[in-house]
Amino acid sequence: MNNTVKNNRVPLVIAALGTILLIIVGVYFFERQSPDAFSAISGKNAEQATSAADSAVAAAGMSDAQREATKALVRATLLENPEIITEAVEILQQRESAKRLSSVQDKVTTPFPGAEAGNPKGDVTLVEFTDYSCGFCRASVADVKRLLKDDGNIRLIYRELPILSPASREAAAWALAAAQQGKHQAFHDAMFDAGPPNAQSIRAAAAKAGLNIAAAEAFAASSKAKAEIESNLALMQQVGFNGTPTFVIGSQILEGALGYDALKDAIAKARKQK
């Protein structure tokens, strides 16, 4: 076989390898997301995988020996580097979440009145889903403050997402009451300074933030506060992230206390994509 024919087959062989890996990753992802459904159709997936692999092999003009060598190569690569599957699944999950995010982007970036900080006319919007019982959220407070200080063109939106405890939900309702009084940031900072939320620490944070306590207590128990919290919980389900803190920056979804540099890089990426 001459070198020209060999060179022409290289992209096809790569495509065959890519197809096999894609099938493996897709099946692995589906099994994780829906094990019952996976069990029901796993036989069908195996047939489809074999068919797709046969088509790729035929297109590449590979012999049976070359096919077996390719299978051995893929198997060896995955066994030696099993993290490839995890990394690929994570990327796939991120892409799927980004697609779901696009359908609710307007809701995500429309704040509860008063629950925002930074530059209201900033060219990049940073949305933070947070829980006052979350230690990782507390760890992120300094990073977010530093980000706003260093970059005066960021609009920050807080979304209360109380998922860890009943006290989280009470603290979230009081944060919305603080937003209504124009003191969300002050309560946010005081609440995280106070440690895990409870009846005493929540009211102490409210007093430190200068809230009208009676008015705040009434609003925290209102249907409007409940509706906002339920809406945020629904957004978590719709977008498909798992906990707090979660940051939404443009089409990017960042989960966890990732640190100042990761947030700064995501802001830069979002700004570049605009």
XYZ file of N, CA and C in Angstrom:
822
model
N 0.861 -1.201 0.000
C 0.000 0.000 0.000
C 0.887 1.236 0.000
N 0.613 2.208 -0.918
C 1.484 3.370 -1.000
C 1.185 4.358 0.129
N 2.112 5.321 0.314
C 1.994 6.261 1.425
C 0.778 7.157 1.302
N 0.376 7.489 0.048
C -0.789 8.358 -0.147
C -2.048 7.700 0.397
N -2.228 6.427 0.070
C -3.404 5.705 0.561
C -3.356 5.618 2.078
N -2.171 5.309 2.621
C -2.038 5.230 4.074
C -2.407 6.554 4.729
N -1.905 7.649 4.187
C -2.178 8.961 4.768
C -3.658 9.308 4.682
N -4.299 8.895 3.580
C -5.729 9.185 3.443
C -6.554 8.416 4.465
N -6.030 7.288 4.895
C -6.790 6.483 5.850
C -6.612 6.939 7.288
N -5.577 7.730 7.545
C -5.313 8.152 8.921
C -6.512 8.853 9.553
N -7.137 9.870 8.872
C -8.292 10.516 9.492
C -9.444 9.547 9.736
N -9.602 8.564 8.839
C -10.689 7.598 8.995
C -10.452 6.695 10.189
N -9.199 6.300 10.385
C -8.871 5.477 11.545
C -9.106 6.270 12.828
N -8.694 7.535 12.820
C -8.936 8.402 13.982
C -10.428 8.528 14.244
N -11.187 8.672 13.151
C -12.641 8.767 13.289
C -13.207 7.492 13.887
N -12.667 6.353 13.467
C -13.130 5.083 14.020
C -12.857 5.012 15.513
N -11.657 5.404 15.914
C -11.321 5.427 17.332
C -12.230 6.381 18.094
N -12.474 7.552 17.504
C -13.341 8.537 18.139
C -14.757 8.029 18.300
N -15.248 7.321 17.269
C -16.604 6.761 17.336
C -16.719 5.753 18.458
N -15.733 4.873 18.568
C -15.751 3.854 19.621
C -15.727 4.519 20.997
N -14.847 5.506 21.178
C -14.742 6.183 22.463
C -16.025 6.930 22.787
N -16.610 7.588 21.773
C -17.854 8.330 21.980
C -18.966 7.403 22.433
N -19.042 6.228 21.818
C -20.066 5.249 22.211
C -19.851 4.822 23.662
N -18.594 4.546 24.016
C -18.291 4.130 25.384
C -18.697 5.211 26.374
N -18.312 6.458 26.089
C -18.625 7.572 26.983
C -20.131 7.796 27.070
N -20.792 7.734 25.909
C -22.236 7.942 25.901
C -22.972 6.899 26.713
N -22.585 5.635 26.557
C -23.217 4.555 27.321
C -22.940 4.723 28.804
N -21.691 5.075 29.145
C -21.318 5.270 30.544
C -22.131 6.403 31.169
N -22.262 7.510 30.437
C -23.030 8.663 30.926
C -24.482 8.292 31.125
N -25.054 7.567 30.150
C -26.462 7.206 30.235
C -26.703 6.261 31.407
N -25.764 5.345 31.622
C -25.913 4.398 32.733
C -25.926 5.129 34.060
N -25.076 6.156 34.191
C -25.021 6.926 35.433
C -26.294 7.720 35.648
N -26.836 8.281 34.557
C -28.007 9.138 34.681
C -29.279 8.350 34.883
N -29.404 7.180 34.253
C -30.648 6.413 34.311
C -30.343 4.918 34.267
N -29.917 4.355 35.395
C -29.507 2.950 35.392
C -30.622 1.998 35.023
N -31.869 2.278 35.413
C -32.984 1.387 35.082
C -33.221 1.349 33.581
N -33.250 2.541 32.978
C -33.452 2.603 31.536
C -32.270 1.978 30.803
N -31.089 2.169 31.351
C -29.901 1.584 30.717
C -29.997 0.062 30.682
N -30.423 -0.515 31.801
C -30.543 -1.972 31.864
C -31.534 -2.485 30.842
N -32.602 -1.701 30.614
C -33.662 -2.141 29.705
C -33.211 -2.153 28.256
N -32.291 -1.235 27.896
C -31.933 -1.129 26.475
C -30.452 -1.379 26.215
N -29.740 -1.881 27.212
C -28.298 -2.062 27.042
C -27.984 -2.989 25.878
N -28.832 -4.015 25.643
C -28.610 -4.908 24.515
C -28.692 -4.169 23.200
N -29.674 -3.279 23.093
C -29.832 -2.490 21.873
C -28.628 -1.582 21.671
N -28.136 -0.981 22.748
C -26.964 -0.116 22.643
C -25.756 -0.895 22.158
N -25.615 -2.135 22.636
C -24.487 -2.964 22.211
C -24.567 -3.234 20.710
N -25.776 -3.522 20.221
C -25.949 -3.760 18.789
C -25.611 -2.503 17.982
N -26.078 -1.364 18.462
C -25.807 -0.104 17.764
C -24.319 0.211 17.781
N -23.666 -0.071 18.921
C -22.237 0.189 19.019
C -21.461 -0.660 18.021
N -21.841 -1.935 17.933
C -21.176 -2.830 16.985
C -21.398 -2.376 15.552
N -22.629 -1.980 15.250
C -22.946 -1.513 13.906
C -22.152 -0.264 13.548
N -22.080 0.691 14.508
C -21.346 1.933 14.257
C -19.866 1.645 14.071
N -19.348 0.742 14.890
C -17.931 0.400 14.764
C -17.645 -0.273 13.431
N -18.545 -1.172 12.994
C -18.372 -1.842 11.712
C -18.376 -0.837 10.562
N -19.264 0.149 10.646
C -19.342 1.169 9.597
C -18.066 1.989 9.544
N -17.549 2.346 10.731
C -16.319 3.133 10.775
C -15.142 2.343 10.228
N -15.095 1.071 10.586
C -14.016 0.199 10.086
C -14.088 0.057 8.575
N -15.305 -0.119 8.050
C -15.476 -0.250 6.601
C -15.051 1.023 5.894
N -15.433 2.171 6.434
C -15.068 3.448 5.818
C -13.564 3.650 5.821
N -12.904 3.135 6.847
C -11.453 3.284 6.934
C -10.704 2.264 6.085
N -11.434 1.278 5.530
C -10.786 0.255 4.729
C -9.875 -0.632 5.544
N -10.254 -0.869 6.795
C -9.414 -1.650 7.690
C -9.679 -3.144 7.517
N -8.636 -3.917 7.640
C -8.771 -5.374 7.603
C -9.223 -5.860 8.980
N -9.574 -7.149 9.059
C -9.954 -7.726 10.350
C -8.820 -7.594 11.360
N -7.604 -7.782 10.882
C -6.446 -7.680 11.772
C -6.288 -6.257 12.298
N -6.505 -5.275 11.392
C -6.404 -3.876 11.808
C -7.514 -3.508 12.794
N -8.706 -4.084 12.549
C -9.817 -3.835 13.465
C -9.468 -4.344 14.866
N -8.938 -5.568 14.936
C -8.597 -6.142 16.232
C -7.484 -5.337 16.903
N -6.551 -4.852 16.083
C -5.467 -4.034 16.641
C -6.016 -2.729 17.205
N -6.994 -2.134 16.493
C -7.610 -0.894 16.952
C -8.354 -1.107 18.261
N -9.119 -2.203 18.335
C -9.841 -2.521 19.564
C -8.870 -2.695 20.727
N -7.757 -3.368 20.464
C -6.765 -3.584 21.518
C -6.150 -2.267 21.963
N -5.927 -1.383 20.979
C -5.346 -0.086 21.289
C -6.291 0.747 22.152
N -7.570 0.768 21.772
C -8.563 1.520 22.545
C -8.666 0.957 23.957
N -8.742 -0.374 24.065
C -8.858 -1.016 25.379
C -7.649 -0.702 26.253
N -6.460 -0.818 25.657
C -5.240 -0.547 26.410
C -5.191 0.905 26.870
N -5.604 1.805 25.973
C -5.594 3.231 26.313
C -6.518 3.520 27.479
N -7.736 2.937 27.451
C -8.704 3.173 28.518
C -8.275 2.529 29.828
N -7.672 1.344 29.745
C -7.217 0.687 30.965
C -6.048 1.429 31.594
N -5.184 1.973 30.757
C -4.030 2.718 31.267
C -4.419 4.118 31.727
N -5.469 4.663 31.128
C -5.899 6.035 31.441
C -7.408 6.075 31.678
N -7.925 5.395 32.694
C -9.376 5.341 32.910
C -9.996 6.698 33.198
N -9.151 7.649 33.609
C -9.673 8.986 33.879
C -10.216 9.652 32.624
N -9.849 9.127 31.446
C -10.370 9.684 30.190
C -11.892 9.639 30.191
N -12.453 8.525 30.650
C -13.905 8.386 30.635
C -14.541 9.403 31.571
N -13.991 9.521 32.789
C -14.539 10.482 33.749
C -14.461 11.905 33.215
N -13.315 12.242 32.633
C -13.142 13.588 32.085
C -14.122 13.847 30.947
N -14.286 12.857 30.080
C -15.205 13.010 28.958
C -16.645 13.141 29.433
N -17.003 12.352 30.452
C -18.359 12.427 31.006
C -18.604 13.799 31.616
N -17.612 14.333 32.320
C -17.752 15.656 32.925
C -17.979 16.722 31.858
N -17.221 16.637 30.766
C -17.397 17.594 29.675
C -18.777 17.459 29.063
N -19.222 16.218 28.876
C -20.548 15.982 28.324
C -21.624 16.548 29.239
N -21.475 16.347 30.551
C -22.437 16.885 31.506
C -22.465 18.411 31.446
N -21.286 19.017 31.346
C -21.214 20.473 31.263
C -21.922 20.987 30.014
N -21.745 20.290 28.909
C -22.392 20.716 27.666
C -23.906 20.569 27.751
N -24.348 19.460 28.359
C -25.785 19.258 28.510
C -26.385 20.316 29.435
N -25.670 20.641 30.520
C -26.144 21.674 31.438
C -26.212 23.028 30.752
N -25.211 23.327 29.913
C -25.205 24.600 29.186
C -26.405 24.702 28.250
N -26.781 23.591 27.633
C -27.962 23.602 26.769
C -29.220 23.890 27.573
N -29.333 23.239 28.736
C -30.501 23.476 29.583
C -30.504 24.901 30.117
N -29.311 25.411 30.419
C -29.208 26.777 30.921
C -29.740 27.782 29.919
N -29.444 27.553 28.646
C -29.857 28.515 27.618
C -31.366 28.712 27.581
N -32.122 27.688 27.993
C -33.586 27.789 27.962
C -34.143 28.596 29.130
N -33.342 28.794 30.177
C -33.816 29.553 31.344
C -32.868 30.708 31.675
N -32.034 31.090 30.725
C -31.021 32.119 30.958
C -31.626 33.417 31.475
N -32.746 33.840 30.886
C -33.377 35.098 31.302
C -33.824 35.039 32.754
N -34.381 33.900 33.171
C -34.809 33.753 34.566
C -33.618 33.799 35.505
N -32.552 33.117 35.126
C -31.362 33.043 35.968
C -30.753 34.420 36.182
N -30.757 35.242 35.148
C -30.090 36.551 35.213
C -31.040 37.699 35.543
N -32.265 37.371 35.934
C -33.198 38.399 36.409
C -33.262 38.296 37.925
N -32.686 39.263 38.650
C -32.564 39.106 40.101
C -33.873 39.370 40.847
N -33.960 38.782 42.022
C -34.980 39.235 42.964
C -34.606 40.672 43.306
N -35.558 41.605 43.265
C -35.214 43.019 43.473
C -34.382 43.252 44.733
N -33.197 43.806 44.527
C -32.312 44.121 45.643
C -31.261 43.072 45.934
N -31.409 41.873 45.382
C -30.458 40.787 45.665
C -29.330 40.801 44.647
N -28.622 41.904 44.563
C -27.521 42.026 43.618
C -26.483 42.994 44.148
N -25.308 42.969 43.544
C -24.200 43.822 43.965
C -23.334 44.117 42.753
N -22.240 44.808 42.988
C -21.357 45.145 41.878
C -21.910 46.267 41.039
N -21.578 46.250 39.765
C -21.990 47.286 38.826
C -23.289 46.858 38.136
N -24.407 47.549 38.388
C -25.681 47.145 37.777
C -25.665 47.209 36.250
N -24.702 47.937 35.696
C -24.568 48.034 34.242
C -23.322 47.309 33.738
N -22.817 46.412 34.525
C -21.606 45.681 34.150
C -21.780 44.888 32.868
N -20.688 44.665 32.167
C -20.772 43.974 30.878
C -20.803 42.455 31.027
N -20.513 41.942 32.228
C -20.598 40.506 32.499
C -21.420 40.302 33.770
N -22.351 39.363 33.711
C -23.179 39.053 34.873
C -22.701 37.758 35.521
N -22.447 37.834 36.806
C -22.064 36.677 37.617
C -23.240 36.335 38.530
N -23.774 35.135 38.375
C -24.890 34.692 39.216
C -24.355 33.655 40.196
N -24.623 33.876 41.486
C -24.173 32.929 42.506
C -25.371 32.327 43.226
N -25.510 31.005 43.133
C -26.495 30.262 43.916
C -25.826 29.889 45.233
N -26.419 30.309 46.343
C -25.729 30.168 47.614
C -26.650 29.681 48.729
N -26.047 29.067 49.756
C -26.763 28.540 50.918
C -25.971 28.955 52.151
N -26.639 29.572 53.125
C -25.931 30.087 54.305
C -25.418 28.986 55.230
N -25.834 27.748 55.010
C -25.286 26.623 55.780
C -24.083 25.989 55.089
N -23.727 26.508 53.939
C -22.692 25.896 53.106
C -21.310 26.477 53.423
N -20.419 25.613 53.923
C -19.068 26.058 54.232
C -18.288 26.489 53.002
N -18.546 25.856 51.868
C -17.865 26.241 50.625
C -18.353 27.606 50.142
N -19.621 27.906 50.394
C -20.148 29.240 50.065
C -19.447 30.290 50.925
N -19.299 29.964 52.198
C -18.618 30.891 53.104
C -17.176 31.111 52.647
N -16.536 30.054 52.204
C -15.146 30.162 51.754
C -15.022 31.008 50.487
N -16.107 31.109 49.732
C -16.082 31.851 48.466
C -16.363 33.337 48.632
N -16.828 33.739 49.807
C -17.207 35.142 50.015
C -16.042 36.081 49.715
N -14.872 35.778 50.267
C -13.710 36.649 50.073
C -13.295 36.711 48.602
N -13.392 35.573 47.899
C -13.018 35.552 46.481
C -13.955 36.422 45.649
N -15.242 36.347 45.935
C -16.214 37.140 45.182
C -16.022 38.629 45.470
N -15.784 38.968 46.730
C -15.547 40.375 47.081
C -14.301 40.904 46.373
N -13.260 40.103 46.363
C -12.021 40.513 45.695
C -12.259 40.712 44.206
N -13.058 39.825 43.622
C -13.353 39.920 42.200
C -14.068 41.234 41.882
N -15.055 41.592 42.710
C -15.794 42.834 42.483
C -14.908 44.058 42.703
N -13.997 43.950 43.652
C -13.092 45.064 43.924
C -12.118 45.273 42.772
N -11.600 44.182 42.223
C -10.593 44.266 41.161
C -11.197 44.567 39.791
N -12.458 44.219 39.610
C -13.120 44.389 38.306
C -14.431 45.141 38.528
N -14.435 46.401 38.175
C -15.614 47.231 38.401
C -16.679 47.102 37.342
N -16.563 46.105 36.477
C -17.523 45.957 35.387
C -18.272 44.625 35.472
N -18.461 44.150 36.714
C -19.184 42.901 36.936
C -20.494 43.185 37.653
N -21.553 42.628 37.155
C -22.847 42.672 37.831
C -23.033 41.334 38.549
N -23.243 41.379 39.858
C -23.389 40.164 40.652
C -24.846 39.987 41.077
N -25.386 38.819 40.813
C -26.748 38.477 41.221
C -26.677 37.317 42.202
N -27.306 37.485 43.355
C -27.384 36.412 44.342
C -28.705 35.670 44.176
N -28.636 34.353 44.156
C -29.834 33.524 44.150
C -29.795 32.621 45.383
N -30.795 32.791 46.237
C -30.857 32.020 47.473
C -31.281 30.586 47.155
N -30.444 29.625 47.566
C -30.712 28.218 47.264
C -30.540 27.382 48.534
N -31.520 27.396 49.414
C -31.393 26.693 50.697
C -31.677 25.200 50.565
N -30.636 24.412 50.460
C -30.811 22.979 50.220
C -30.250 22.114 51.342
N -29.577 22.718 52.314
C -28.855 21.920 53.303
C -29.607 21.694 54.611
N -30.504 22.604 54.968
C -31.192 22.451 56.253
C -32.393 23.388 56.313
N -33.332 23.129 57.229
C -34.451 24.062 57.431
C -33.958 25.462 57.805
N -32.857 25.518 58.570
C -32.303 26.819 58.950
C -31.789 27.568 57.719
N -31.307 26.826 56.728
C -30.877 27.452 55.475
C -32.045 28.203 54.841
N -33.196 27.555 54.839
C -34.377 28.146 54.215
C -34.820 29.414 54.960
N -34.763 29.360 56.292
C -35.128 30.542 57.068
C -34.168 31.688 56.781
N -32.864 31.383 56.748
C -31.868 32.411 56.460
C -32.067 32.992 55.058
N -32.399 32.125 54.090
C -32.640 32.586 52.721
C -33.830 33.539 52.673
N -34.888 33.213 53.410
C -36.077 34.076 53.433
C -35.747 35.432 54.039
N -34.923 35.427 55.079
C -34.513 36.696 55.678
C -33.595 37.480 54.744
N -32.791 36.790 53.953
C -31.947 37.482 52.967
C -32.817 38.203 51.939
N -33.916 37.568 51.541
C -34.838 38.213 50.603
C -35.518 39.408 51.263
N -35.818 39.284 52.544
C -36.385 40.416 53.281
C -35.384 41.569 53.328
N -34.099 41.213 53.488
C -33.050 42.232 53.489
C -32.958 42.903 52.121
N -33.100 42.096 51.068
C -33.069 42.664 49.708
C -34.203 43.659 49.525
N -35.371 43.318 50.053
C -36.522 44.218 49.932
C -36.256 45.552 50.623
N -35.443 45.516 51.673
C -35.105 46.746 52.405
C -33.824 47.401 51.882
N -33.288 46.866 50.777
C -32.084 47.437 50.191
C -30.812 47.123 50.954
N -30.814 46.033 51.738
C -29.661 45.710 52.585
C -29.224 44.254 52.434
N -29.399 43.718 51.225
C -29.057 42.308 51.023
C -27.588 42.029 51.258
N -26.710 42.842 50.682
C -25.274 42.594 50.824
C -24.847 42.637 52.281
N -25.400 43.599 53.033
C -25.041 43.714 54.451
C -25.485 42.471 55.220
N -26.684 41.964 54.933
C -27.157 40.769 55.614
C -26.352 39.553 55.168
N -26.085 39.461 53.876
C -25.305 38.353 53.305
C -23.964 38.226 54.031
N -23.269 39.336 54.164
C -21.959 39.313 54.815
C -22.090 38.985 56.303
N -23.068 39.601 56.966
C -23.251 39.378 58.399
C -23.652 37.933 58.685
N -24.470 37.349 57.809
C -24.932 35.988 58.014
C -23.782 34.996 57.880
N -22.940 35.184 56.895
C -21.793 34.286 56.754
C -20.771 34.500 57.867
N -20.661 35.740 58.358
C -19.767 35.998 59.488
C -20.261 35.316 60.755
N -21.571 35.142 60.858
C -22.175 34.604 62.078
C -22.019 33.101 62.221
N -21.626 32.415 61.165
C -21.513 30.965 61.219
C -22.807 30.312 60.784
N -22.977 29.009 61.054
C -24.170 28.296 60.605
C -25.447 28.985 61.091
N -26.457 29.048 60.233
C -27.677 29.762 60.617
C -28.523 29.009 61.640
N -29.083 29.763 62.551
C -30.107 29.285 63.465
C -30.940 30.511 63.840
N -31.963 30.313 64.637
C -32.863 31.426 64.951
C -32.104 32.616 65.531
N -31.133 32.352 66.401
C -30.400 33.441 67.042
C -29.451 34.143 66.075
N -28.676 33.354 65.315
C -27.684 33.966 64.422
C -28.355 34.731 63.278
N -29.500 34.256 62.828
C -30.210 34.948 61.746
C -30.668 36.325 62.209
N -31.236 36.394 63.398
C -31.704 37.686 63.896
C -30.553 38.599 64.283
N -29.461 37.999 64.727
C -28.277 38.814 65.019
C -27.711 39.419 63.739
N -27.695 38.629 62.671
C -27.213 39.145 61.385
C -28.144 40.226 60.863
N -29.443 40.034 61.058
C -30.421 41.035 60.614
C -30.224 42.350 61.355
N -29.972 42.242 62.656
C -29.740 43.457 63.447
C -28.441 44.141 63.019
N -27.399 43.345 62.785
C -26.117 43.911 62.344
C -26.251 44.606 61.001
N -27.114 44.064 60.129
C -27.313 44.665 58.800
C -28.235 45.875 58.852
N -28.821 46.124 60.013
C -29.674 47.297 60.170
C -31.078 47.129 59.636
N -31.592 45.889 59.657
C -32.936 45.661 59.136
C -33.997 46.108 60.125
N -35.141 46.449 59.584
C -36.354 46.593 60.381
C -36.801 45.168 60.698
N -36.580 44.731 61.921
C -36.768 43.329 62.282
C -38.202 42.873 62.094
N -39.154 43.670 62.529
C -40.559 43.276 62.418
C -40.962 43.120 60.955
N -40.552 44.086 60.128
C -40.889 44.018 58.705
C -40.193 42.839 58.034
N -38.945 42.595 58.424
C -38.194 41.489 57.838
C -38.824 40.151 58.224
N -39.221 40.014 59.459
C -39.834 38.774 59.921
C -41.130 38.497 59.166
N -41.892 39.547 58.950
C -43.160 39.386 58.224
C -42.910 38.983 56.775
N -41.932 39.626 56.136
C -41.672 39.306 54.725
C -41.087 37.906 54.586
N -40.225 37.523 55.525
C -39.605 36.196 55.458
C -40.652 35.088 55.498
N -41.782 35.360 56.119
C -42.858 34.366 56.210
C -43.869 34.494 55.081
N -43.630 35.407 54.147
C -44.609 35.704 53.107
C -44.569 34.709 51.956
N -45.654 34.679 51.190
C -45.720 33.814 50.006
C -44.738 34.275 48.936
N -44.418 35.562 48.925
C -43.485 36.091 47.922
C -42.082 35.540 48.156
N -41.667 35.480 49.412
C -40.348 34.917 49.727
C -40.323 33.429 49.402
N -41.395 32.726 49.762
C -41.473 31.294 49.479
C -41.412 31.032 47.981
N -42.135 31.841 47.197
C -42.173 31.649 45.748
C -40.791 31.838 45.122
N -40.028 32.820 45.611
C -38.685 33.052 45.078
C -37.767 31.871 45.378
N -37.846 31.351 46.578
C -37.006 30.214 46.946
C -37.368 28.990 46.110
N -38.665 28.740 45.948
C -39.104 27.604 45.141
C -38.664 27.762 43.688
N -38.690 28.992 43.192
C -38.255 29.259 41.827
C -36.773 28.942 41.655
N -35.966 29.307 42.645
C -34.529 29.018 42.577
C -34.249 27.518 42.646
N -35.006 26.813 43.473
C -34.855 25.359 43.543
C -35.226 24.714 42.204
N -36.265 25.250 41.573
C -36.670 24.731 40.261
C -35.598 25.000 39.210
N -34.957 26.167 39.283
C -33.882 26.483 38.343
C -32.720 25.505 38.493
N -32.404 25.134 39.727
C -31.339 24.146 39.948
C -31.674 22.847 39.233
N -32.923 22.415 39.337
C -33.341 21.180 38.681
C -33.321 21.322 37.164
N -33.771 22.464 36.675
C -33.831 22.667 35.226
C -32.443 22.730 34.598
N -31.535 23.426 35.262
C -30.179 23.547 34.716
C -29.391 22.262 34.948
N -29.602 21.648 36.108
C -28.973 20.357 36.349
C -27.684 20.393 37.138
N -27.497 21.389 38.000
C -26.327 21.350 38.868
C -26.718 20.748 40.216
N -25.714 20.475 41.054
C -25.942 19.608 42.200
C -25.853 20.258 43.573
N -25.316 21.457 43.670
C -25.158 22.015 45.013
C -24.717 23.460 45.000
N -24.191 23.892 46.137
C -23.753 25.268 46.307
C -22.297 25.297 46.787
N -21.576 26.371 46.474
C -22.000 27.430 45.570
C -21.930 26.979 44.118
N -22.840 27.485 43.332
C -22.767 27.302 41.881
C -22.786 28.682 41.246
N -21.841 28.907 40.350
C -21.725 30.197 39.675
C -22.111 30.022 38.210
N -22.937 30.912 37.730
C -23.295 30.946 36.316
C -22.714 32.221 35.733
N -21.853 32.067 34.741
C -21.192 33.208 34.099
C -21.338 33.026 32.603
N -22.263 33.749 31.991
C -22.556 33.533 30.578
C -23.111 32.132 30.400
N -22.475 31.336 29.548
C -22.911 29.960 29.317
C -22.161 28.966 30.200
N -21.311 29.468 31.083
C -20.490 28.610 31.936
C -21.172 28.345 33.274
N -21.046 27.099 33.743
C -21.568 26.707 35.046
C -20.406 26.160 35.861
N -20.089 26.826 36.959
C -18.956 26.437 37.798
C -19.499 26.033 39.166
N -19.231 24.801 39.560
C -19.726 24.288 40.833
C -18.597 24.194 41.852
N -18.865 24.699 43.064
C -17.914 24.562 44.149
C -17.106 25.823 44.407
N -16.333 25.772 45.487
C -15.462 26.888 45.855
C -14.172 26.775 45.045
N -14.185 27.297 43.845
C -13.089 27.096 42.903
C -11.964 28.109 43.060
N -12.222 29.184 43.795
C -11.176 30.167 44.044
C -11.228 31.366 43.112
N -10.493 32.375 43.483
C -10.482 33.654 42.768
C -10.052 33.503 41.315
N -8.959 32.791 41.074
C -8.416 32.701 39.715
C -9.391 32.040 38.749
N -10.071 30.985 39.204
C -11.030 30.299 38.334
C -12.200 31.224 37.979
N -12.664 31.980 38.949
C -13.762 32.925 38.681
C -13.298 34.035 37.743
N -12.101 34.529 37.978
C -11.550 35.589 37.128
C -11.400 35.106 35.693
N -10.914 33.881 35.521
C -10.747 33.321 34.174
C -12.097 33.140 33.477
N -13.101 32.704 34.236
C -14.429 32.525 33.665
C -15.040 33.856 33.250
N -14.793 34.893 34.030
C -15.263 36.231 33.674
C -14.601 36.692 32.371
N -13.304 36.458 32.264
C -12.558 36.854 31.071
C -13.073 36.093 29.845
N -13.360 34.822 30.028
C -13.873 34.010 28.924
C -15.244 34.504 28.489
N -16.104 34.806 29.444
C -17.440 35.316 29.115
C -17.352 36.650 28.398
N -16.431 37.474 28.835
C -16.258 38.803 28.211
C -15.760 38.654 26.772
N -14.880 37.686 26.565
C -14.331 37.445 25.235
C -15.388 36.929 24.273
N -16.342 36.153 24.811
C -17.375 35.541 23.978
C -18.493 36.516 23.620
N -18.565 37.638 24.305
C -19.648 38.597 24.043
C -19.483 39.241 22.659
